[in-house]
PDB file of C-alpha atoms and ligand atoms in Angstrom:
ATOM      1  CA  UNK A1188       0.000   0.000   0.000  1.00  0.00           C
ATOM      2  CA  UNK A1189       1.367   3.381  -0.955  1.00  0.00           C
ATOM      3  CA  UNK A1190      -0.111   6.628   0.357  1.00  0.00           C
ATOM      4  CA  UNK A1191       2.414   9.011  -1.226  1.00  0.00           C
ATOM      5  CA  UNK A1192       0.756  12.278  -2.181  1.00  0.00           C
ATOM      6  CA  UNK A1193      -2.058  11.743   0.340  1.00  0.00           C
ATOM      7  CA  UNK A1194      -2.613  13.743   3.526  1.00  0.00           C
ATOM      8  CA  UNK A1195      -3.926  11.844   6.549  1.00  0.00           C
ATOM      9  CA  UNK A1196      -5.270  13.618   9.646  1.00  0.00           C
ATOM     10  CA  UNK A1197      -5.699  11.422  12.726  1.00  0.00           C
ATOM     11  CA  UNK A1198      -7.430  12.837  15.810  1.00  0.00           C
ATOM     12  CA  UNK A1199      -5.991  11.788  19.178  1.00  0.00           C
ATOM     13  CA  UNK A1200      -2.799  10.507  17.586  1.00  0.00           C
ATOM     14  CA  UNK A1201      -0.310  11.358  20.333  1.00  0.00           C
ATOM     15  CA  UNK A1202      -0.528   7.838  21.806  1.00  0.00           C
ATOM     16  CA  UNK A1203      -2.287   4.482  21.657  1.00  0.00           C
ATOM     17  CA  UNK A1204      -4.298   3.453  18.616  1.00  0.00           C
ATOM     18  CA  UNK A1205      -4.196   6.911  17.004  1.00  0.00           C
ATOM     19  CA  UNK A1206      -0.404   7.055  17.134  1.00  0.00           C
ATOM     20  CA  UNK A1207      -0.138   3.573  15.591  1.00  0.00           C
ATOM     21  CA  UNK A1208      -2.448   4.736  12.783  1.00  0.00           C
ATOM     22  CA  UNK A1209      -0.407   7.907  12.126  1.00  0.00           C
ATOM     23  CA  UNK A1210       2.830   5.888  12.050  1.00  0.00           C
ATOM     24  CA  UNK A1211       1.287   3.287   9.713  1.00  0.00           C
ATOM     25  CA  UNK A1212       0.366   6.015   7.207  1.00  0.00           C
ATOM     26  CA  UNK A1213       3.817   7.628   7.466  1.00  0.00           C
ATOM     27  CA  UNK A1214       5.501   4.264   6.880  1.00  0.00           C
ATOM     28  CA  UNK A1215       3.614   4.130   3.588  1.00  0.00           C
ATOM     29  CA  UNK A1216       4.521   7.606   2.402  1.00  0.00           C
ATOM     30  CA  UNK A1217       1.579   9.762   3.506  1.00  0.00           C
ATOM     31  CA  UNK A1218       1.895  13.269   4.880  1.00  0.00           C
ATOM     32  CA  UNK A1219       0.511  12.975   8.396  1.00  0.00           C
ATOM     33  CA  UNK A1220      -1.185  15.471  10.674  1.00  0.00           C
ATOM     34  CA  UNK A1221      -0.759  14.351  14.274  1.00  0.00           C
ATOM     35  CA  UNK A1222      -3.263  15.917  16.662  1.00  0.00           C
ATOM     36  CA  UNK A1223      -4.010  15.712  20.372  1.00  0.00           C
ATOM     37  CA  UNK A1224      -5.028  17.919  23.241  1.00  0.00           C
ATOM     38  CA  UNK A1225      -1.466  19.079  23.826  1.00  0.00           C
ATOM     39  CA  UNK A1226       0.293  20.809  20.955  1.00  0.00           C
ATOM     40  CA  UNK A1227       3.783  20.205  22.328  1.00  0.00           C
ATOM     41  CA  UNK A1228       3.245  16.445  22.498  1.00  0.00           C
ATOM     42  CA  UNK A1229       1.736  16.371  19.006  1.00  0.00           C
ATOM     43  CA  UNK A1230       4.744  18.288  17.666  1.00  0.00           C
ATOM     44  CA  UNK A1231       7.177  15.849  19.290  1.00  0.00           C
ATOM     45  CA  UNK A1232       5.393  12.837  17.768  1.00  0.00           C
ATOM     46  CA  UNK A1233       5.283  14.561  14.355  1.00  0.00           C
ATOM     47  CA  UNK A1234       8.984  15.348  14.622  1.00  0.00           C
ATOM     48  CA  UNK A1235       9.837  11.711  15.420  1.00  0.00           C
ATOM     49  CA  UNK A1236       7.725  10.545  12.472  1.00  0.00           C
ATOM     50  CA  UNK A1237       9.434  13.022  10.129  1.00  0.00           C
ATOM     51  CA  UNK A1238      12.882  11.845  11.187  1.00  0.00           C
ATOM     52  CA  UNK A1239      12.081   8.133  11.092  1.00  0.00           C
ATOM     53  CA  UNK A1240      10.099   7.878   7.866  1.00  0.00           C
ATOM     54  CA  UNK A1241      11.288  10.934   5.888  1.00  0.00           C
ATOM     55  CA  UNK A1242       7.759  12.126   5.187  1.00  0.00           C
ATOM     56  CA  UNK A1243       6.075  15.422   5.941  1.00  0.00           C
ATOM     57  CA  UNK A1244       4.481  15.414   9.387  1.00  0.00           C
ATOM     58  CA  UNK A1245       2.807  18.195  11.369  1.00  0.00           C
ATOM     59  CA  UNK A1246       1.671  18.350  14.989  1.00  0.00           C
ATOM     60  CA  UNK A1247      -1.316  20.397  16.181  1.00  0.00           C
ATOM     61  CA  UNK A1248      -3.166  20.864  19.469  1.00  0.00           C
ATOM     62  CA  UNK A1249      -6.684  19.939  18.395  1.00  0.00           C
ATOM     63  CA  UNK A1250      -8.894  19.603  21.464  1.00  0.00           C
ATOM     64  CA  UNK A1251     -12.185  18.214  20.218  1.00  0.00           C
ATOM     65  CA  UNK A1252     -14.042  19.888  23.064  1.00  0.00           C
ATOM     66  CA  UNK A1253     -12.396  23.248  22.275  1.00  0.00           C
ATOM     67  CA  UNK A1254     -12.059  25.677  19.387  1.00  0.00           C
ATOM     68  CA  UNK A1255     -11.757  23.297  16.441  1.00  0.00           C
ATOM     69  CA  UNK A1256     -12.309  25.840  13.678  1.00  0.00           C
ATOM     70  CA  UNK A1257      -9.283  28.043  14.333  1.00  0.00           C
ATOM     71  CA  UNK A1258      -6.943  25.029  14.586  1.00  0.00           C
ATOM     72  CA  UNK A1259      -8.419  23.692  11.347  1.00  0.00           C
ATOM     73  CA  UNK A1260      -7.475  26.975   9.627  1.00  0.00           C
ATOM     74  CA  UNK A1261      -3.865  26.479  10.762  1.00  0.00           C
ATOM     75  CA  UNK A1262      -3.876  22.860   9.570  1.00  0.00           C
ATOM     76  CA  UNK A1263      -5.144  23.950   6.155  1.00  0.00           C
ATOM     77  CA  UNK A1264      -2.390  26.539   5.898  1.00  0.00           C
ATOM     78  CA  UNK A1265       0.158  23.790   6.520  1.00  0.00           C
ATOM     79  CA  UNK A1266      -1.179  20.962   4.335  1.00  0.00           C
ATOM     80  CA  UNK A1267      -3.902  22.355   2.070  1.00  0.00           C
ATOM     81  CA  UNK A1268      -6.609  19.721   2.029  1.00  0.00           C
ATOM     82  CA  UNK A1269      -6.951  16.410   3.848  1.00  0.00           C
ATOM     83  CA  UNK A1270      -7.573  13.174   1.888  1.00  0.00           C
ATOM     84  CA  UNK A1271      -7.949  10.766   4.801  1.00  0.00           C
ATOM     85  CA  UNK A1272      -9.623  11.657   8.102  1.00  0.00           C
ATOM     86  CA  UNK A1273      -9.452   9.181  10.969  1.00  0.00           C
ATOM     87  CA  UNK A1274     -11.764  10.117  13.830  1.00  0.00           C
ATOM     88  CA  UNK A1275      -9.920   8.246  16.539  1.00  0.00           C
ATOM     89  CA  UNK A1276      -9.933  10.510  19.612  1.00  0.00           C
ATOM     90  CA  UNK A1277     -12.212   9.215  22.308  1.00  0.00           C
ATOM     91  CA  UNK A1278     -12.530   9.301  26.064  1.00  0.00           C
ATOM     92  CA  UNK A1279     -14.231   7.307  28.817  1.00  0.00           C
ATOM     93  CA  UNK A1280     -15.738   8.646  32.045  1.00  0.00           C
ATOM     94  CA  UNK A1281     -17.084   5.448  33.567  1.00  0.00           C
ATOM     95  CA  UNK A1282     -19.736   5.338  36.279  1.00  0.00           C
ATOM     96  CA  UNK A1283     -22.841   3.325  37.017  1.00  0.00           C
ATOM     97  CA  UNK A1284     -25.807   4.946  35.324  1.00  0.00           C
ATOM     98  CA  UNK A1285     -27.611   5.932  38.531  1.00  0.00           C
ATOM     99  CA  UNK A1286     -24.423   7.570  39.850  1.00  0.00           C
ATOM    100  CA  UNK A1287     -23.390   9.129  36.567  1.00  0.00           C
ATOM    101  CA  UNK A1288     -22.795  12.870  36.845  1.00  0.00           C
ATOM    102  CA  UNK A1289     -24.100  15.186  34.163  1.00  0.00           C
ATOM    103  CA  UNK A1290     -20.499  16.255  33.455  1.00  0.00           C
ATOM    104  CA  UNK A1291     -19.442  12.617  32.892  1.00  0.00           C
ATOM    105  CA  UNK A1292     -22.246  12.166  30.394  1.00  0.00           C
ATOM    106  CA  UNK A1293     -21.646  15.525  28.690  1.00  0.00           C
ATOM    107  CA  UNK A1294     -17.845  15.358  28.394  1.00  0.00           C
ATOM    108  CA  UNK A1295     -17.974  11.971  26.676  1.00  0.00           C
ATOM    109  CA  UNK A1296     -20.688  13.163  24.269  1.00  0.00           C
ATOM    110  CA  UNK A1297     -18.752  16.392  23.600  1.00  0.00           C
ATOM    111  CA  UNK A1298     -15.493  14.675  22.621  1.00  0.00           C
ATOM    112  CA  UNK A1299     -16.609  11.374  21.078  1.00  0.00           C
ATOM    113  CA  UNK A1300     -19.654  12.585  19.169  1.00  0.00           C
ATOM    114  CA  UNK A1301     -19.845  16.385  18.900  1.00  0.00           C
ATOM    115  CA  UNK A1302     -16.093  16.726  18.331  1.00  0.00           C
ATOM    116  CA  UNK A1303     -16.248  14.123  15.579  1.00  0.00           C
ATOM    117  CA  UNK A1304     -19.220  15.925  14.019  1.00  0.00           C
ATOM    118  CA  UNK A1305     -17.415  19.280  14.039  1.00  0.00           C
ATOM    119  CA  UNK A1306     -14.051  18.211  12.614  1.00  0.00           C
ATOM    120  CA  UNK A1307     -15.694  16.019   9.979  1.00  0.00           C
ATOM    121  CA  UNK A1308     -17.914  18.880   8.845  1.00  0.00           C
ATOM    122  CA  UNK A1309     -14.864  21.066   8.262  1.00  0.00           C
ATOM    123  CA  UNK A1310     -12.792  18.393   6.527  1.00  0.00           C
ATOM    124  CA  UNK A1311     -15.539  16.942   4.326  1.00  0.00           C
ATOM    125  CA  UNK A1312     -16.211  20.296   2.628  1.00  0.00           C
ATOM    126  CA  UNK A1313     -12.835  20.143   0.882  1.00  0.00           C
ATOM    127  CA  UNK A1314     -13.262  16.434   0.136  1.00  0.00           C
ATOM    128  CA  UNK A1315     -16.531  17.224  -1.642  1.00  0.00           C
ATOM    129  CA  UNK A1316     -14.788  19.882  -3.751  1.00  0.00           C
ATOM    130  CA  UNK A1317     -11.936  17.478  -4.547  1.00  0.00           C
ATOM    131  CA  UNK A1318     -14.313  14.595  -5.205  1.00  0.00           C
ATOM    132  CA  UNK A1319     -12.146  12.301  -3.125  1.00  0.00           C
ATOM    133  CA  UNK A1320     -12.051  11.319   0.511  1.00  0.00           C
ATOM    134  CA  UNK A1321     -11.749   8.521   3.039  1.00  0.00           C
ATOM    135  CA  UNK A1322     -13.331   8.978   6.471  1.00  0.00           C
ATOM    136  CA  UNK A1323     -12.786   6.290   9.101  1.00  0.00           C
ATOM    137  CA  UNK A1324     -14.475   6.489  12.490  1.00  0.00           C
ATOM    138  CA  UNK A1325     -13.162   4.519  15.454  1.00  0.00           C
ATOM    139  CA  UNK A1326     -16.192   3.096  17.252  1.00  0.00           C
ATOM    140  CA  UNK A1327     -15.989   0.254  19.820  1.00  0.00           C
ATOM    141  CA  UNK A1328     -17.314  -3.203  20.571  1.00  0.00           C
ATOM    142  CA  UNK A1329     -19.003  -1.519  23.560  1.00  0.00           C
ATOM    143  CA  UNK A1330     -21.329   0.343  21.166  1.00  0.00           C
ATOM    144  CA  UNK A1331     -22.594  -3.095  20.070  1.00  0.00           C
ATOM    145  CA  UNK A1332     -22.649  -5.163  23.265  1.00  0.00           C
ATOM    146  CA  UNK A1333     -22.970  -2.448  25.953  1.00  0.00           C
ATOM    147  CA  UNK A1334     -21.072  -2.473  29.243  1.00  0.00           C
ATOM    148  CA  UNK A1335     -21.748  -1.876  32.919  1.00  0.00           C
ATOM    149  CA  UNK A1336     -20.555   1.620  33.854  1.00  0.00           C
ATOM    150  CA  UNK A1337     -20.314   2.803  30.255  1.00  0.00           C
ATOM    151  CA  UNK A1338     -23.785   4.046  29.291  1.00  0.00           C
ATOM    152  CA  UNK A1339     -22.253   7.355  28.160  1.00  0.00           C
ATOM    153  CA  UNK A1340     -19.390   5.762  26.196  1.00  0.00           C
ATOM    154  CA  UNK A1341     -21.569   3.041  24.610  1.00  0.00           C
ATOM    155  CA  UNK A1342     -24.071   5.700  23.509  1.00  0.00           C
ATOM    156  CA  UNK A1343     -21.372   7.627  21.663  1.00  0.00           C
ATOM    157  CA  UNK A1344     -19.818   4.545  20.071  1.00  0.00           C
ATOM    158  CA  UNK A1345     -23.212   3.278  18.847  1.00  0.00           C
ATOM    159  CA  UNK A1346     -23.965   6.832  17.693  1.00  0.00           C
ATOM    160  CA  UNK A1347     -20.859   6.837  15.533  1.00  0.00           C
ATOM    161  CA  UNK A1348     -22.284   3.880  13.604  1.00  0.00           C
ATOM    162  CA  UNK A1349     -25.424   5.845  12.674  1.00  0.00           C
ATOM    163  CA  UNK A1350     -23.188   8.813  11.833  1.00  0.00           C
ATOM    164  CA  UNK A1351     -21.056   6.589   9.574  1.00  0.00           C
ATOM    165  CA  UNK A1352     -23.964   5.007   7.717  1.00  0.00           C
ATOM    166  CA  UNK A1353     -25.831   8.279   7.120  1.00  0.00           C
ATOM    167  CA  UNK A1354     -22.837  10.362   6.062  1.00  0.00           C
ATOM    168  CA  UNK A1355     -21.734   7.502   3.775  1.00  0.00           C
ATOM    169  CA  UNK A1356     -25.003   7.823   1.868  1.00  0.00           C
ATOM    170  CA  UNK A1357     -24.776  11.623   1.651  1.00  0.00           C
ATOM    171  CA  UNK A1358     -21.270  11.824   0.201  1.00  0.00           C
ATOM    172  CA  UNK A1359     -20.987   8.604  -1.822  1.00  0.00           C
ATOM    173  CA  UNK A1360     -21.711  10.405  -5.099  1.00  0.00           C
ATOM    174  CA  UNK A1361     -18.591  12.534  -4.478  1.00  0.00           C
ATOM    175  CA  UNK A1362     -16.302   9.502  -4.287  1.00  0.00           C
ATOM    176  CA  UNK A1363     -15.975   9.769  -0.511  1.00  0.00           C
ATOM    177  CA  UNK A1364     -16.273   6.611   1.574  1.00  0.00           C
ATOM    178  CA  UNK A1365     -17.169   6.640   5.263  1.00  0.00           C
ATOM    179  CA  UNK A1366     -16.577   3.536   7.333  1.00  0.00           C
ATOM    180  CA  UNK A1367     -16.123   2.526  10.945  1.00  0.00           C
ATOM    181  CA  UNK A1368     -13.763   0.243  12.812  1.00  0.00           C
ATOM    182  CA  UNK A1369     -14.997  -1.294  16.070  1.00  0.00           C
ATOM    183  CA  UNK A1370     -12.054  -2.493  18.169  1.00  0.00           C
ATOM    184  CA  UNK A1371     -12.501  -4.979  20.991  1.00  0.00           C
ATOM    185  CA  UNK A1372     -10.002  -4.971  23.856  1.00  0.00           C
ATOM    186  CA  UNK A1373      -6.790  -3.271  22.644  1.00  0.00           C
ATOM    187  CA  UNK A1374      -3.691  -2.864  24.824  1.00  0.00           C
ATOM    188  CA  UNK A1375      -3.319   0.921  25.310  1.00  0.00           C
ATOM    189  CA  UNK A1376      -3.243   3.427  28.166  1.00  0.00           C
ATOM    190  CA  UNK A1377      -7.052   3.469  28.034  1.00  0.00           C
ATOM    191  CA  UNK A1378      -7.270  -0.218  29.016  1.00  0.00           C
ATOM    192  CA  UNK A1379      -4.052  -0.341  31.085  1.00  0.00           C
ATOM    193  CA  UNK A1380      -5.898   1.201  34.041  1.00  0.00           C
ATOM    194  CA  UNK A1381      -8.443  -1.652  34.300  1.00  0.00           C
ATOM    195  CA  UNK A1382      -8.110  -3.986  37.313  1.00  0.00           C
ATOM    196  CA  UNK A1383      -6.342  -7.327  36.649  1.00  0.00           C
ATOM    197  CA  UNK A1384      -9.461  -9.422  37.348  1.00  0.00           C
ATOM    198  CA  UNK A1385     -11.493  -7.442  34.780  1.00  0.00           C
ATOM    199  CA  UNK A1386      -8.740  -7.977  32.183  1.00  0.00           C
ATOM    200  CA  UNK A1387      -8.706 -11.717  32.982  1.00  0.00           C
ATOM    201  CA  UNK A1388     -12.480 -11.951  32.492  1.00  0.00           C
ATOM    202  CA  UNK A1389     -12.200 -10.168  29.112  1.00  0.00           C
ATOM    203  CA  UNK A1390      -9.384 -12.485  28.019  1.00  0.00           C
ATOM    204  CA  UNK A1391     -11.587 -15.536  28.646  1.00  0.00           C
ATOM    205  CA  UNK A1392     -14.138 -14.085  26.205  1.00  0.00           C
ATOM    206  CA  UNK A1393     -11.632 -13.677  23.341  1.00  0.00           C
ATOM    207  CA  UNK A1394     -11.483 -16.796  21.127  1.00  0.00           C
ATOM    208  CA  UNK A1395      -8.112 -15.788  19.633  1.00  0.00           C
ATOM    209  CA  UNK A1396      -6.740 -15.855  23.175  1.00  0.00           C
ATOM    210  CA  UNK A1397      -4.972 -12.495  23.288  1.00  0.00           C
ATOM    211  CA  UNK A1398      -5.701  -8.805  23.591  1.00  0.00           C
ATOM    212  CA  UNK A1399      -5.444  -6.733  20.434  1.00  0.00           C
ATOM    213  CA  UNK A1400      -2.550  -4.407  19.642  1.00  0.00           C
ATOM    214  CA  UNK A1401      -2.893  -0.880  18.238  1.00  0.00           C
ATOM    215  CA  UNK A1402      -1.346  -2.235  15.020  1.00  0.00           C
ATOM    216  CA  UNK A1403      -4.282  -4.667  14.616  1.00  0.00           C
ATOM    217  CA  UNK A1404      -6.602  -1.652  14.377  1.00  0.00           C
ATOM    218  CA  UNK A1405      -4.187   0.372  12.220  1.00  0.00           C
ATOM    219  CA  UNK A1406      -4.051  -2.484   9.667  1.00  0.00           C
ATOM    220  CA  UNK A1407      -7.807  -2.257   9.069  1.00  0.00           C
ATOM    221  CA  UNK A1408      -7.707   1.542   8.901  1.00  0.00           C
ATOM    222  CA  UNK A1409      -5.038   1.271   6.177  1.00  0.00           C
ATOM    223  CA  UNK A1410      -7.290  -1.085   4.216  1.00  0.00           C
ATOM    224  CA  UNK A1411     -10.278   1.271   4.534  1.00  0.00           C
ATOM    225  CA  UNK A1412      -8.134   4.221   3.423  1.00  0.00           C
ATOM    226  CA  UNK A1413      -6.727   2.366   0.419  1.00  0.00           C
ATOM    227  CA  UNK A1414      -8.058   1.682  -3.048  1.00  0.00           C
ATOM    228  CA  UNK A1415      -8.549  -1.968  -2.034  1.00  0.00           C
ATOM    229  CA  UNK A1416     -11.738  -0.879  -0.241  1.00  0.00           C
ATOM    230  CA  UNK A1417     -13.046   1.596  -2.804  1.00  0.00           C
ATOM    231  CA  UNK A1418     -16.406  -0.266  -3.114  1.00  0.00           C
ATOM    232  CA  UNK A1419     -17.013  -0.404   0.656  1.00  0.00           C
ATOM    233  CA  UNK A1420     -18.904   2.414   2.391  1.00  0.00           C
ATOM    234  CA  UNK A1421     -21.163   2.765   5.436  1.00  0.00           C
ATOM    235  CA  UNK A1422     -19.622  -0.448   6.774  1.00  0.00           C
ATOM    236  CA  UNK A1423     -18.180  -1.412  10.161  1.00  0.00           C
ATOM    237  CA  UNK A1424     -15.254  -3.795  10.511  1.00  0.00           C
ATOM    238  CA  UNK A1425     -14.871  -5.462  13.909  1.00  0.00           C
ATOM    239  CA  UNK A1426     -11.349  -6.039  15.229  1.00  0.00           C
ATOM    240  CA  UNK A1427     -11.854  -8.029  18.426  1.00  0.00           C
ATOM    241  CA  UNK A1428     -10.270 -11.487  18.168  1.00  0.00           C
ATOM    242  CA  UNK A1429     -13.700 -13.066  17.801  1.00  0.00           C
ATOM    243  CA  UNK A1430     -15.111 -11.594  21.041  1.00  0.00           C
ATOM    244  CA  UNK A1431     -18.216 -10.384  19.161  1.00  0.00           C
TER     245      UNK A1431
HETATM  246  P1  NAD B2684      -5.957   6.560  24.564  1.00  0.00           P
HETATM  247  O1  NAD B2684      -6.621   7.070  25.775  1.00  0.00           O
HETATM  248  O2  NAD B2684      -4.638   5.849  24.712  1.00  0.00           O
HETATM  249  O3  NAD B2684      -5.785   7.699  23.479  1.00  0.00           O
HETATM  250  C1  NAD B2684      -6.823   8.587  23.237  1.00  0.00           C
HETATM  251  C2  NAD B2684      -6.337   9.708  22.386  1.00  0.00           C
HETATM  252  O4  NAD B2684      -7.397  10.658  22.284  1.00  0.00           O
HETATM  253  C3  NAD B2684      -5.139  10.420  22.958  1.00  0.00           C
HETATM  254  O5  NAD B2684      -4.238  10.734  21.916  1.00  0.00           O
HETATM  255  C4  NAD B2684      -5.732  11.708  23.537  1.00  0.00           C
HETATM  256  O6  NAD B2684      -4.858  12.806  23.478  1.00  0.00           O
HETATM  257  C5  NAD B2684      -6.909  11.929  22.610  1.00  0.00           C
HETATM  258  N1  NAD B2684      -7.931  12.758  23.218  1.00  0.00           N
HETATM  259  C6  NAD B2684      -8.548  12.615  24.402  1.00  0.00           C
HETATM  260  N2  NAD B2684      -9.380  13.638  24.633  1.00  0.00           N
HETATM  261  C7  NAD B2684      -9.291  14.441  23.559  1.00  0.00           C
HETATM  262  C8  NAD B2684      -9.891  15.679  23.208  1.00  0.00           C
HETATM  263  N3  NAD B2684     -10.729  16.344  24.021  1.00  0.00           N
HETATM  264  N4  NAD B2684      -9.568  16.214  22.017  1.00  0.00           N
HETATM  265  C9  NAD B2684      -8.696  15.611  21.199  1.00  0.00           C
HETATM  266  N5  NAD B2684      -8.083  14.453  21.487  1.00  0.00           N
HETATM  267  C10 NAD B2684      -8.376  13.890  22.658  1.00  0.00           C
HETATM  268  O7  NAD B2684      -7.033   5.615  23.869  1.00  0.00           O
HETATM  269  P2  NAD B2684      -6.916   4.449  22.791  1.00  0.00           P
HETATM  270  O8  NAD B2684      -7.084   3.173  23.518  1.00  0.00           O
HETATM  271  O9  NAD B2684      -5.754   4.657  21.902  1.00  0.00           O
HETATM  272  O10 NAD B2684      -8.281   4.722  22.018  1.00  0.00           O
HETATM  273  C11 NAD B2684      -8.374   5.349  20.740  1.00  0.00           C
HETATM  274  C12 NAD B2684      -9.792   5.195  20.247  1.00  0.00           C
HETATM  275  O11 NAD B2684     -10.115   3.807  20.153  1.00  0.00           O
HETATM  276  C13 NAD B2684     -10.835   5.816  21.161  1.00  0.00           C
HETATM  277  O12 NAD B2684     -11.865   6.390  20.394  1.00  0.00           O
HETATM  278  C14 NAD B2684     -11.368   4.627  21.920  1.00  0.00           C
HETATM  279  O13 NAD B2684     -12.681   4.846  22.366  1.00  0.00           O
HETATM  280  C15 NAD B2684     -11.303   3.562  20.854  1.00  0.00           C
HETATM  281  N6  NAD B2684     -11.288   2.202  21.383  1.00  0.00           N
HETATM  282  C16 NAD B2684     -10.283   1.757  22.174  1.00  0.00           C
HETATM  283  C17 NAD B2684     -10.319   0.447  22.657  1.00  0.00           C
HETATM  284  C18 NAD B2684      -9.250  -0.115  23.536  1.00  0.00           C
HETATM  285  O14 NAD B2684      -9.407  -1.257  23.993  1.00  0.00           O
HETATM  286  N7  NAD B2684      -8.171   0.580  23.799  1.00  0.00           N
HETATM  287  C19 NAD B2684     -11.376  -0.374  22.310  1.00  0.00           C
HETATM  288  C20 NAD B2684     -12.388   0.110  21.490  1.00  0.00           C
HETATM  289  C21 NAD B2684     -12.321   1.395  21.026  1.00  0.00           C
END
C-alpha cells in the first residue's frame, strides 16, 4: 500500500491506537497530521515521524471539546486539504448509570460525538470539492454489546455507527467513503488502568486468546483508506479477536 501524495489527519494521535495509525500512514509515504489535546506532544510525535520515515508530518493541538475551527485553519495553511480523516480521539468517564454525573455524560458526548461531528464537517467540505475522501471512524465493541458503567461511552460509540452510515449515503456520489472500525479490547493506556481481574475476564471471552494491539486496528484503517476498499462504504469492521 502506498499513500504518497495523500494527507492523513488522525485525531488523538499522540498515543495508543491513534499514534499507531499515524505511524502506519507515514511508513507508507503519507503526509501525516498528528493531533491531540497538547500541541507540544503532538509536535514531538510529528517530529519523530518526520525523522524516522522521511515524510512530511505536522503536529497540532486539536482539542475536540475546544475551538476546532481556528486550529483547522492552521492545519489547512500547513497541508492544504486532507484526503484521509481518521476520527480516533475518544474518552471514557465510567460510572454506574444511577451515579453518573451530568459532566461525565456531557464530556464523553462532547469529545466522542460532537467533536467528531465538528471536525468532519470542516474536513468533508474540501473532500466534496476534490471529489475524493476517506473517512474512518473509530467506534468500539461496547457500542454493540454495551457495558456496565459505560452508558455514556456506549451511547457515543453506537452513535458513531449511525453517523457513519448516514454520512456515507450523503457523500458517496462525491467519491468519498465513510466507514467505521470497532475495536474490541486493545492494549493501550485506556485499558491499562483496568483492574487485573477485569482484564482476565475479558481475556476468557476472546477466542483468539490475546488482547489486540494498536497495530491490529491500524491495519484495518489502512485497508479502509486504500483503493482496495473503494467499493465499501457505510460499513463497520470489527477487530476483536472473535469476542463479538
Ligand atoms: P488513549 O486514551 O490511549 O488515546 C486517546 C487519544 O485521544 C489520545 O491521543 C488523547 O490525546 C486523545 N484525546 C482525548 N481527549 C481528547 C480531546 N478532548 N480532544 C482531542 N483528542 C483527545 O485511547 P486508545 O485506547 O488509543 O483509544 C483510541 C480510540 O479507540 C478511542 O476512540 C477509543 O474509544 C477507541 N477504542 C479503544 C479500545 C481499547 O481497547 N483501547 C477499544 C475500542 C475502542
